[in-house]
XYZ file of N, CA and C in Angstrom:
477
model
N 34.311 -31.549 32.886
C 33.811 -32.813 32.382
C 34.701 -33.298 31.251
N 35.395 -32.396 30.571
C 36.337 -32.828 29.549
C 35.864 -32.579 28.141
N 36.589 -33.181 27.214
C 36.279 -33.006 25.805
C 35.350 -34.117 25.329
N 34.831 -33.923 24.155
C 33.913 -34.896 23.560
C 34.731 -35.847 22.693
N 34.473 -37.136 22.815
C 35.199 -38.160 22.057
C 35.080 -37.916 20.556
N 36.122 -38.317 19.844
C 36.196 -38.076 18.403
C 35.086 -38.771 17.618
N 34.554 -39.881 18.129
C 33.509 -40.608 17.400
C 32.130 -40.456 18.039
N 31.948 -39.402 18.802
C 30.722 -39.210 19.586
C 29.532 -38.776 18.746
N 28.358 -39.082 19.282
C 27.110 -38.499 18.810
C 26.824 -37.337 19.751
N 26.461 -36.185 19.184
C 26.233 -34.992 20.002
C 24.887 -34.366 19.684
N 24.357 -33.655 20.667
C 23.239 -32.756 20.425
C 23.812 -31.360 20.392
N 23.323 -30.558 19.452
C 23.752 -29.171 19.341
C 22.591 -28.246 19.645
N 22.903 -27.075 20.181
C 21.881 -26.129 20.615
C 22.186 -24.727 20.112
N 21.173 -24.094 19.535
C 21.222 -22.679 19.168
C 20.263 -21.976 20.129
N 20.815 -21.258 21.103
C 20.025 -20.669 22.181
C 19.597 -19.256 21.808
N 18.288 -19.042 21.820
C 17.743 -17.714 21.588
C 16.969 -17.248 22.804
N 16.331 -16.115 22.689
C 15.566 -15.597 23.818
C 14.186 -16.240 23.914
N 13.652 -16.776 22.790
C 12.314 -17.363 22.794
C 12.287 -18.855 22.503
N 13.371 -19.368 21.922
C 13.400 -20.794 21.591
C 14.837 -21.276 21.490
N 14.970 -22.609 21.556
C 16.272 -23.255 21.429
C 16.173 -24.241 20.273
N 17.001 -24.046 19.269
C 17.074 -24.992 18.168
C 17.947 -26.163 18.579
N 17.538 -27.372 18.194
C 18.274 -28.580 18.585
C 18.564 -29.402 17.330
N 19.782 -29.925 17.267
C 20.184 -30.780 16.150
C 20.951 -31.974 16.708
N 21.031 -33.017 15.922
C 21.813 -34.206 16.263
C 22.951 -34.302 15.254
N 24.101 -34.704 15.739
C 25.243 -34.832 14.840
C 26.128 -35.984 15.267
N 26.896 -36.462 14.320
C 27.779 -37.586 14.583
C 29.173 -37.282 14.050
N 30.142 -37.364 14.938
C 31.526 -37.199 14.515
C 31.940 -38.378 13.636
N 31.360 -39.543 13.887
C 31.665 -40.732 13.093
C 31.212 -40.548 11.645
N 29.987 -40.038 11.459
C 29.439 -39.851 10.117
C 29.745 -38.466 9.545
N 30.289 -37.571 10.361
C 30.588 -36.194 9.942
C 29.366 -35.499 9.357
N 28.227 -35.626 10.061
C 27.006 -34.985 9.577
C 26.164 -34.516 10.750
N 25.246 -33.598 10.442
C 24.323 -33.084 11.453
C 22.992 -32.794 10.788
N 21.907 -32.909 11.592
C 20.589 -32.551 11.050
C 19.718 -31.978 12.157
N 18.864 -31.070 11.744
C 17.927 -30.425 12.659
C 16.915 -31.443 13.145
N 16.573 -31.393 14.460
C 15.580 -32.340 14.970
C 14.432 -31.690 15.733
N 14.645 -30.522 16.343
C 13.568 -29.963 17.175
C 13.806 -28.488 17.464
N 12.727 -27.840 17.831
C 12.780 -26.484 18.378
C 12.030 -26.537 19.701
N 12.697 -26.115 20.757
C 12.108 -26.112 22.093
C 11.791 -24.667 22.458
N 10.527 -24.404 22.699
C 10.108 -23.050 23.074
C 10.575 -22.738 24.492
N 10.831 -21.460 24.738
C 11.179 -21.001 26.082
C 10.011 -20.152 26.577
N 9.121 -20.750 27.368
C 7.983 -19.980 27.893
C 8.464 -18.989 28.960
N 7.553 -18.150 29.407
C 7.894 -17.143 30.418
C 8.461 -17.782 31.682
N 8.050 -19.013 31.987
C 8.514 -19.705 33.196
C 9.964 -20.178 33.083
N 10.539 -20.153 31.888
C 11.923 -20.584 31.708
C 12.040 -21.770 30.772
N 13.219 -22.332 30.714
C 13.538 -23.416 29.786
C 12.651 -24.637 30.041
N 12.188 -25.252 28.974
C 11.356 -26.447 29.053
C 12.268 -27.665 29.205
N 12.675 -27.932 30.449
C 13.601 -29.031 30.706
C 12.978 -30.389 30.423
N 11.678 -30.514 30.550
C 11.023 -31.790 30.255
C 11.226 -32.146 28.778
N 11.068 -31.166 27.897
C 11.282 -31.399 26.462
C 12.744 -31.770 26.199
N 13.668 -31.083 26.845
C 15.083 -31.398 26.657
C 15.426 -32.772 27.233
N 14.840 -33.112 28.378
C 15.048 -34.452 28.953
C 14.627 -35.528 27.954
N 13.471 -35.308 27.304
C 12.977 -36.284 26.321
C 13.945 -36.430 25.148
N 14.462 -35.297 24.666
C 15.398 -35.347 23.535
C 16.678 -36.093 23.907
N 17.187 -35.846 25.095
C 18.399 -36.553 25.513
C 18.134 -38.041 25.716
N 16.982 -38.386 26.255
C 16.640 -39.804 26.433
C 16.482 -40.494 25.079
N 15.909 -39.799 24.117
C 15.687 -40.379 22.793
C 16.987 -40.558 22.013
N 17.845 -39.533 22.001
C 19.030 -39.541 21.142
C 20.289 -40.042 21.845
N 20.323 -40.039 23.164
C 21.429 -40.561 23.958
C 22.810 -40.075 23.489
N 23.018 -38.760 23.467
C 24.302 -38.227 22.999
C 25.424 -38.471 24.012
N 26.654 -38.425 23.519
C 27.820 -38.527 24.392
C 28.422 -37.161 24.700
N 27.873 -36.117 24.072
C 28.347 -34.761 24.311
C 27.331 -33.747 23.829
N 27.500 -32.504 24.282
C 26.568 -31.427 23.944
C 27.360 -30.229 23.432
N 26.881 -29.631 22.332
C 27.564 -28.516 21.687
C 26.614 -27.322 21.676
N 27.040 -26.228 22.288
C 26.213 -25.030 22.396
C 26.858 -23.900 21.602
N 26.047 -23.211 20.811
C 26.549 -22.073 20.062
C 26.924 -20.924 20.982
N 28.077 -20.328 20.734
C 28.567 -19.177 21.501
C 28.343 -17.929 20.658
N 27.289 -17.164 20.967
C 26.945 -16.024 20.122
C 27.851 -14.815 20.334
N 28.623 -14.532 19.321
C 29.468 -13.344 19.285
C 28.984 -12.459 18.145
N 29.321 -11.188 18.195
C 29.024 -10.331 17.047
C 29.971 -10.724 15.913
N 29.709 -10.244 14.723
C 30.579 -10.549 13.585
C 32.009 -10.101 13.838
N 32.176 -9.084 14.698
C 33.509 -8.572 15.023
C 34.150 -9.346 16.167
N 33.453 -10.364 16.692
C 33.992 -11.157 17.786
C 33.754 -10.546 19.154
N 32.854 -9.593 19.228
C 32.549 -8.923 20.490
C 31.427 -9.644 21.223
N 31.297 -9.302 22.504
C 30.241 -9.841 23.340
C 28.894 -9.264 22.908
N 27.822 -9.980 23.202
C 26.473 -9.471 22.954
C 25.549 -10.022 24.039
N 24.369 -9.430 24.224
C 23.495 -9.821 25.344
C 23.149 -11.312 25.400
N 22.927 -11.959 24.274
C 22.521 -13.366 24.282
C 23.651 -14.304 24.707
N 24.865 -13.804 24.711
C 26.002 -14.663 25.061
C 25.924 -15.134 26.512
N 25.535 -14.262 27.406
C 25.407 -14.630 28.813
C 24.370 -15.741 28.971
N 23.260 -15.638 28.246
C 22.201 -16.657 28.287
C 22.724 -18.003 27.780
N 23.469 -17.990 26.677
C 24.001 -19.233 26.103
C 25.007 -19.892 27.051
N 25.863 -19.098 27.673
C 26.851 -19.653 28.605
C 26.160 -20.240 29.838
N 25.146 -19.551 30.349
C 24.400 -20.063 31.509
C 23.702 -21.374 31.140
N 23.108 -21.436 29.951
C 22.443 -22.653 29.485
C 23.453 -23.802 29.393
N 24.638 -23.527 28.861
C 25.676 -24.557 28.732
C 26.057 -25.106 30.109
N 26.201 -24.235 31.108
C 26.527 -24.700 32.469
C 25.371 -25.517 33.056
N 24.128 -25.113 32.759
C 22.969 -25.878 33.234
C 22.947 -27.267 32.601
N 23.269 -27.362 31.318
C 23.336 -28.665 30.648
C 24.361 -29.559 31.330
N 25.527 -29.005 31.607
C 26.594 -29.767 32.245
C 26.152 -30.288 33.609
N 25.543 -29.426 34.399
C 25.102 -29.817 35.738
C 23.981 -30.850 35.683
N 23.078 -30.687 34.744
C 21.895 -31.551 34.678
C 22.190 -32.929 34.088
N 23.035 -32.988 33.057
C 23.212 -34.240 32.323
C 24.575 -34.905 32.526
N 25.515 -34.213 33.154
C 26.847 -34.777 33.421
C 27.492 -35.346 32.157
N 27.334 -34.623 31.052
C 27.983 -34.960 29.783
C 28.949 -33.831 29.442
N 29.982 -34.112 28.651
C 30.851 -33.014 28.223
C 30.041 -31.991 27.420
N 30.282 -30.721 27.714
C 29.605 -29.622 27.014
C 30.682 -28.678 26.504
N 30.560 -28.294 25.238
C 31.498 -27.327 24.669
C 30.739 -26.179 24.024
N 31.399 -25.035 23.977
C 30.875 -23.858 23.286
C 31.614 -23.716 21.959
N 30.848 -23.402 20.904
C 31.411 -23.252 19.563
C 30.972 -21.911 19.003
N 31.904 -21.181 18.432
C 31.616 -19.888 17.809
C 30.490 -20.072 16.785
N 29.408 -19.354 16.969
C 28.264 -19.515 16.067
C 28.075 -18.330 15.119
N 29.065 -17.473 15.002
C 28.915 -16.316 14.111
C 28.440 -16.738 12.728
N 27.437 -16.067 12.246
C 26.850 -16.273 10.913
C 26.099 -17.592 10.766
N 25.910 -18.349 11.846
C 25.190 -19.618 11.718
C 23.742 -19.390 11.294
N 23.122 -18.312 11.769
C 21.739 -18.025 11.376
C 21.656 -17.649 9.903
N 22.671 -16.961 9.409
C 22.707 -16.604 7.985
C 22.840 -17.868 7.146
N 23.730 -18.769 7.560
C 23.902 -20.039 6.852
C 22.625 -20.873 6.924
N 21.965 -20.889 8.078
C 20.713 -21.645 8.230
C 19.641 -21.072 7.306
N 19.537 -19.749 7.229
C 18.553 -19.107 6.343
C 18.836 -19.442 4.879
N 20.109 -19.481 4.509
C 20.484 -19.827 3.128
C 20.058 -21.262 2.813
N 20.320 -22.177 3.737
C 19.935 -23.576 3.528
C 18.417 -23.726 3.450
N 17.725 -23.005 4.327
C 16.272 -23.060 4.334
C 15.724 -22.565 2.997
N 16.267 -21.470 2.490
C 15.829 -20.921 1.202
C 16.072 -21.928 0.080
N 17.192 -22.620 0.118
C 17.478 -23.643 -0.900
C 16.468 -24.785 -0.808
N 16.133 -25.189 0.406
C 15.163 -26.276 0.583
C 13.770 -25.845 0.137
N 13.430 -24.586 0.369
C 12.132 -24.074 -0.107
C 12.100 -24.057 -1.629
N 13.184 -23.582 -2.232
C 13.245 -23.513 -3.692
C 13.140 -24.903 -4.317
N 13.665 -25.898 -3.617
C 13.607 -27.275 -4.111
C 12.279 -27.953 -3.776
N 11.404 -27.241 -3.045
C 10.107 -27.795 -2.693
C 10.095 -28.686 -1.470
N 11.210 -28.708 -0.731
C 11.299 -29.566 0.459
C 10.771 -28.889 1.717
N 10.709 -27.585 1.729
C 10.229 -26.837 2.901
C 9.178 -25.832 2.458
N 8.338 -25.452 3.415
C 7.323 -24.429 3.172
C 7.549 -23.281 4.132
N 6.939 -22.158 3.855
C 7.088 -20.979 4.701
C 6.729 -21.298 6.154
N 5.694 -22.115 6.358
C 5.273 -22.435 7.724
C 6.340 -23.226 8.482
N 7.307 -23.810 7.776
C 8.393 -24.551 8.400
C 9.496 -23.639 8.924
N 9.335 -22.333 8.783
C 10.380 -21.391 9.171
C 10.742 -21.486 10.643
N 9.830 -21.966 11.481
C 10.142 -22.125 12.901
C 11.309 -23.087 13.111
N 11.531 -23.984 12.149
C 12.621 -24.947 12.271
C 13.985 -24.335 11.976
N 14.004 -23.065 11.602
C 15.259 -22.389 11.270
C 16.262 -22.450 12.418
N 15.795 -22.339 13.659
C 16.695 -22.411 14.810
C 17.350 -23.785 14.919
N 16.619 -24.832 14.572
C 17.190 -26.180 14.600
C 18.223 -26.348 13.490
N 17.987 -25.730 12.334
C 18.968 -25.767 11.248
C 20.242 -25.042 11.689
N 20.083 -23.921 12.405
C 21.247 -23.206 12.931
C 22.020 -24.099 13.911
N 21.313 -24.894 14.699
C 21.977 -25.829 15.617
C 22.790 -26.868 14.836
N 22.271 -27.309 13.691
C 23.018 -28.251 12.846
C 24.293 -27.595 12.311
N 24.208 -26.326 11.931
C 25.391 -25.590 11.468
C 26.425 -25.523 12.599
N 25.967 -25.287 13.816
C 26.869 -25.215 14.972
C 27.590 -26.552 15.160
N 26.865 -27.664 15.048
C 27.501 -28.985 15.161
C 28.530 -29.165 14.046
N 28.188 -28.783 12.835
C 29.118 -28.931 11.710
C 30.401 -28.153 11.952
N 30.279 -26.980 12.568
C 31.484 -26.202 12.896
C 32.342 -26.949 13.914
N 31.694 -27.580 14.883
C 32.441 -28.377 15.846
C 33.097 -29.568 15.150
N 32.377 -30.233 14.259
C 32.936 -31.373 13.534
C 34.158 -30.960 12.713
N 34.103 -29.765 12.124
C 35.212 -29.272 11.301
C 36.437 -28.895 12.127
N 36.229 -28.437 13.358
C 37.356 -27.968 14.176
C 37.063 -28.203 15.662
N 37.043 -29.459 16.109
C 36.717 -29.726 17.510
C 37.694 -29.078 18.485
N 38.927 -28.886 18.068
C 39.925 -28.266 18.930
C 39.671 -26.796 19.205
N 38.816 -26.165 18.384
C 38.495 -24.749 18.586
C 37.390 -24.540 19.620
N 36.723 -25.613 20.033
C 35.622 -25.506 20.990
C 36.168 -25.211 22.382
N 35.354 -24.531 23.174
C 35.714 -24.207 24.554
C 34.947 -25.121 25.497
N 35.643 -25.970 26.255
C 34.946 -26.831 27.220
C 34.270 -25.987 28.302
N 33.118 -26.421 28.745
C 32.345 -25.705 29.756
C 32.633 -26.332 31.112
N 32.757 -25.477 32.114
C 32.885 -25.966 33.491
C 31.746 -25.374 34.307
N 31.531 -25.906 35.487
C 30.446 -25.416 36.322
C 30.781 -24.090 36.990
N 32.049 -23.724 37.028
C 32.427 -22.437 37.595
C 31.878 -21.328 36.701
N 31.243 -20.314 37.265
C 30.722 -19.221 36.444
C 31.848 -18.600 35.631
N 31.556 -18.314 34.399
C 32.538 -17.717 33.505
C 31.972 -16.431 32.937
N 32.766 -15.399 33.004
C 32.356 -14.126 32.411
C 32.994 -14.058 31.045
N 32.190 -14.040 29.964
C 32.749 -13.989 28.624
C 33.653 -12.768 28.471
N 34.745 -12.964 27.747
C 35.672 -11.853 27.522
C 35.390 -11.154 26.229
């Protein structure tokens, strides 16, 4: 499908085993913000919720976190994230890229703690942490779009 335009609006995804954090970002404004957390029930991904988010935000590209260990090694969730990225490409026909998400959850937790200390967030808002991680993933793409890996529909075995 290709690369994402330099001035695009994108949705970013932090894929976990129980939920997917979603953020919106703009290459034009060089910013990203958390917008939603989509639960993954036993039946699988809630595509209806994702369809609604794409219809609402109308992105020109999709950015998915590529979960590696801190040492850059493969881990079990990586296969899930890559499969999700290929499903996004097939379903929405938008450019999809994978971005190294190492330490994004740590950065999201740090930001969340700062927002709590400032009185902007409460403990019950912790479920939004995955969406904050998705915003971090978009910011990494904004900082270095050339480092992203374009997704194709051909199955890819992470190296």
